[in-house]
């Protein structure tokens, strides 16, 4: 007959053994999440003869992490009126590519 101490020890050892059999969680695939935008003040535009448009700040991917690109005024000419923030797009090969923020 097994005493309570031995039974407890055997049960504890069995639990530890079973706990080590649990597979690790699957690796996360896909891009890291984009951080929330940083608050920024839209200052007065510089005085120019060229019409300007405000380009809001955005996160850009530098290959190993995100870098904040502050907002700025830029010439209106050549830009659409819709601003598209940066995003991740899946490539035909199944990978991911960072699409920087741009005007459409």
PDB file of C-alpha atoms in Angstrom:
ATOM      1  CA  UNK A   1       0.000   0.000   0.000  1.00  0.00           C
ATOM      2  CA  UNK A   2       1.287   3.517  -0.903  1.00  0.00           C
ATOM      3  CA  UNK A   3       1.251   6.196   1.772  1.00  0.00           C
ATOM      4  CA  UNK A   4      -0.136   9.670   1.057  1.00  0.00           C
ATOM      5  CA  UNK A   5       3.275  11.327   0.809  1.00  0.00           C
ATOM      6  CA  UNK A   6       4.448   8.888  -1.887  1.00  0.00           C
ATOM      7  CA  UNK A   7       1.158   9.165  -3.765  1.00  0.00           C
ATOM      8  CA  UNK A   8       1.422  12.983  -3.713  1.00  0.00           C
ATOM      9  CA  UNK A   9       5.003  12.864  -4.935  1.00  0.00           C
ATOM     10  CA  UNK A  10       4.102  10.486  -7.799  1.00  0.00           C
ATOM     11  CA  UNK A  11       1.110  12.636  -8.753  1.00  0.00           C
ATOM     12  CA  UNK A  12       3.235  15.812  -8.711  1.00  0.00           C
ATOM     13  CA  UNK A  13       5.941  14.198 -10.853  1.00  0.00           C
ATOM     14  CA  UNK A  14       3.294  13.029 -13.316  1.00  0.00           C
ATOM     15  CA  UNK A  15       1.844  16.544 -13.573  1.00  0.00           C
ATOM     16  CA  UNK A  16       5.289  18.045 -14.229  1.00  0.00           C
ATOM     17  CA  UNK A  17       5.983  15.432 -16.871  1.00  0.00           C
ATOM     18  CA  UNK A  18       2.676  16.074 -18.622  1.00  0.00           C
ATOM     19  CA  UNK A  19       3.162  19.853 -18.452  1.00  0.00           C
ATOM     20  CA  UNK A  20       6.431  19.526 -20.372  1.00  0.00           C
ATOM     21  CA  UNK A  21       4.570  17.656 -23.152  1.00  0.00           C
ATOM     22  CA  UNK A  22       2.419  20.663 -24.055  1.00  0.00           C
ATOM     23  CA  UNK A  23       3.594  21.986 -27.442  1.00  0.00           C
ATOM     24  CA  UNK A  24       4.772  25.595 -27.583  1.00  0.00           C
ATOM     25  CA  UNK A  25       2.390  28.113 -29.135  1.00  0.00           C
ATOM     26  CA  UNK A  26       2.738  28.465 -32.912  1.00  0.00           C
ATOM     27  CA  UNK A  27       5.040  31.255 -34.055  1.00  0.00           C
ATOM     28  CA  UNK A  28       3.259  34.434 -34.993  1.00  0.00           C
ATOM     29  CA  UNK A  29       3.271  34.965 -38.706  1.00  0.00           C
ATOM     30  CA  UNK A  30       2.740  38.154 -40.573  1.00  0.00           C
ATOM     31  CA  UNK A  31       3.801  41.696 -39.919  1.00  0.00           C
ATOM     32  CA  UNK A  32       4.078  43.331 -36.552  1.00  0.00           C
ATOM     33  CA  UNK A  33       1.174  45.607 -35.722  1.00  0.00           C
ATOM     34  CA  UNK A  34       1.536  49.249 -36.651  1.00  0.00           C
ATOM     35  CA  UNK A  35       1.759  51.481 -33.560  1.00  0.00           C
ATOM     36  CA  UNK A  36      -0.980  54.073 -33.067  1.00  0.00           C
ATOM     37  CA  UNK A  37      -0.299  57.471 -34.656  1.00  0.00           C
ATOM     38  CA  UNK A  38       1.592  59.968 -32.550  1.00  0.00           C
ATOM     39  CA  UNK A  39      -0.227  63.187 -31.718  1.00  0.00           C
ATOM     40  CA  UNK A  40       1.197  66.151 -33.566  1.00  0.00           C
ATOM     41  CA  UNK A  41       0.292  69.771 -34.048  1.00  0.00           C
ATOM     42  CA  UNK A  42      -0.317  71.021 -37.555  1.00  0.00           C
ATOM     43  CA  UNK A  43       1.672  74.240 -37.575  1.00  0.00           C
ATOM     44  CA  UNK A  44       1.170  77.241 -39.798  1.00  0.00           C
ATOM     45  CA  UNK A  45       2.117  76.570 -43.417  1.00  0.00           C
ATOM     46  CA  UNK A  46       5.168  78.359 -44.760  1.00  0.00           C
ATOM     47  CA  UNK A  47       4.531  81.358 -47.004  1.00  0.00           C
ATOM     48  CA  UNK A  48       5.064  80.294 -50.621  1.00  0.00           C
ATOM     49  CA  UNK A  49       3.668  81.046 -54.050  1.00  0.00           C
ATOM     50  CA  UNK A  50       2.930  77.312 -54.474  1.00  0.00           C
ATOM     51  CA  UNK A  51      -0.260  75.887 -52.920  1.00  0.00           C
ATOM     52  CA  UNK A  52       0.593  73.453 -50.123  1.00  0.00           C
ATOM     53  CA  UNK A  53      -1.172  70.489 -48.575  1.00  0.00           C
ATOM     54  CA  UNK A  54      -0.611  68.958 -45.135  1.00  0.00           C
ATOM     55  CA  UNK A  55       0.800  65.422 -45.177  1.00  0.00           C
ATOM     56  CA  UNK A  56       0.037  63.885 -41.776  1.00  0.00           C
ATOM     57  CA  UNK A  57       2.750  62.074 -39.857  1.00  0.00           C
ATOM     58  CA  UNK A  58       2.890  58.306 -40.199  1.00  0.00           C
ATOM     59  CA  UNK A  59       4.853  55.235 -39.208  1.00  0.00           C
ATOM     60  CA  UNK A  60       7.273  53.917 -41.832  1.00  0.00           C
ATOM     61  CA  UNK A  61       9.036  50.529 -41.844  1.00  0.00           C
ATOM     62  CA  UNK A  62      12.837  50.675 -41.998  1.00  0.00           C
ATOM     63  CA  UNK A  63      13.421  46.934 -42.353  1.00  0.00           C
ATOM     64  CA  UNK A  64      13.687  46.136 -38.667  1.00  0.00           C
ATOM     65  CA  UNK A  65      11.132  48.374 -36.976  1.00  0.00           C
ATOM     66  CA  UNK A  66       8.837  51.346 -37.302  1.00  0.00           C
ATOM     67  CA  UNK A  67      10.100  54.919 -37.516  1.00  0.00           C
ATOM     68  CA  UNK A  68       7.838  57.942 -37.078  1.00  0.00           C
ATOM     69  CA  UNK A  69       7.865  60.329 -40.053  1.00  0.00           C
ATOM     70  CA  UNK A  70       6.487  63.668 -38.817  1.00  0.00           C
ATOM     71  CA  UNK A  71       3.808  65.515 -40.771  1.00  0.00           C
ATOM     72  CA  UNK A  72       4.798  68.364 -43.040  1.00  0.00           C
ATOM     73  CA  UNK A  73       3.484  70.633 -45.731  1.00  0.00           C
ATOM     74  CA  UNK A  74       4.272  69.668 -49.301  1.00  0.00           C
ATOM     75  CA  UNK A  75       3.364  71.099 -52.702  1.00  0.00           C
ATOM     76  CA  UNK A  76      -0.192  70.291 -53.743  1.00  0.00           C
ATOM     77  CA  UNK A  77       0.747  69.841 -57.388  1.00  0.00           C
ATOM     78  CA  UNK A  78       0.988  66.206 -58.454  1.00  0.00           C
ATOM     79  CA  UNK A  79      -0.935  64.839 -55.468  1.00  0.00           C
ATOM     80  CA  UNK A  80      -4.432  63.502 -55.289  1.00  0.00           C
ATOM     81  CA  UNK A  81      -6.786  64.580 -52.541  1.00  0.00           C
ATOM     82  CA  UNK A  82      -6.884  61.250 -50.690  1.00  0.00           C
ATOM     83  CA  UNK A  83      -4.101  60.286 -48.275  1.00  0.00           C
ATOM     84  CA  UNK A  84      -3.493  56.560 -47.750  1.00  0.00           C
ATOM     85  CA  UNK A  85      -1.578  55.617 -44.583  1.00  0.00           C
ATOM     86  CA  UNK A  86       1.125  52.954 -44.821  1.00  0.00           C
ATOM     87  CA  UNK A  87      -0.002  49.332 -44.672  1.00  0.00           C
ATOM     88  CA  UNK A  88       1.180  45.744 -45.129  1.00  0.00           C
ATOM     89  CA  UNK A  89       0.288  43.956 -48.376  1.00  0.00           C
ATOM     90  CA  UNK A  90       0.732  40.276 -49.083  1.00  0.00           C
ATOM     91  CA  UNK A  91       3.047  39.541 -52.010  1.00  0.00           C
ATOM     92  CA  UNK A  92       2.305  36.892 -54.668  1.00  0.00           C
ATOM     93  CA  UNK A  93       4.977  34.628 -53.097  1.00  0.00           C
ATOM     94  CA  UNK A  94       3.116  34.596 -49.772  1.00  0.00           C
ATOM     95  CA  UNK A  95       5.390  37.101 -47.996  1.00  0.00           C
ATOM     96  CA  UNK A  96       4.587  40.590 -46.806  1.00  0.00           C
ATOM     97  CA  UNK A  97       5.744  43.969 -48.101  1.00  0.00           C
ATOM     98  CA  UNK A  98       5.370  47.358 -46.433  1.00  0.00           C
ATOM     99  CA  UNK A  99       3.551  49.919 -48.586  1.00  0.00           C
ATOM    100  CA  UNK A 100       4.574  53.406 -47.439  1.00  0.00           C
ATOM    101  CA  UNK A 101       2.003  56.135 -46.861  1.00  0.00           C
ATOM    102  CA  UNK A 102       1.195  58.111 -50.007  1.00  0.00           C
ATOM    103  CA  UNK A 103      -1.281  60.351 -51.806  1.00  0.00           C
ATOM    104  CA  UNK A 104      -3.742  58.845 -54.290  1.00  0.00           C
TER     105      UNK A 104
END
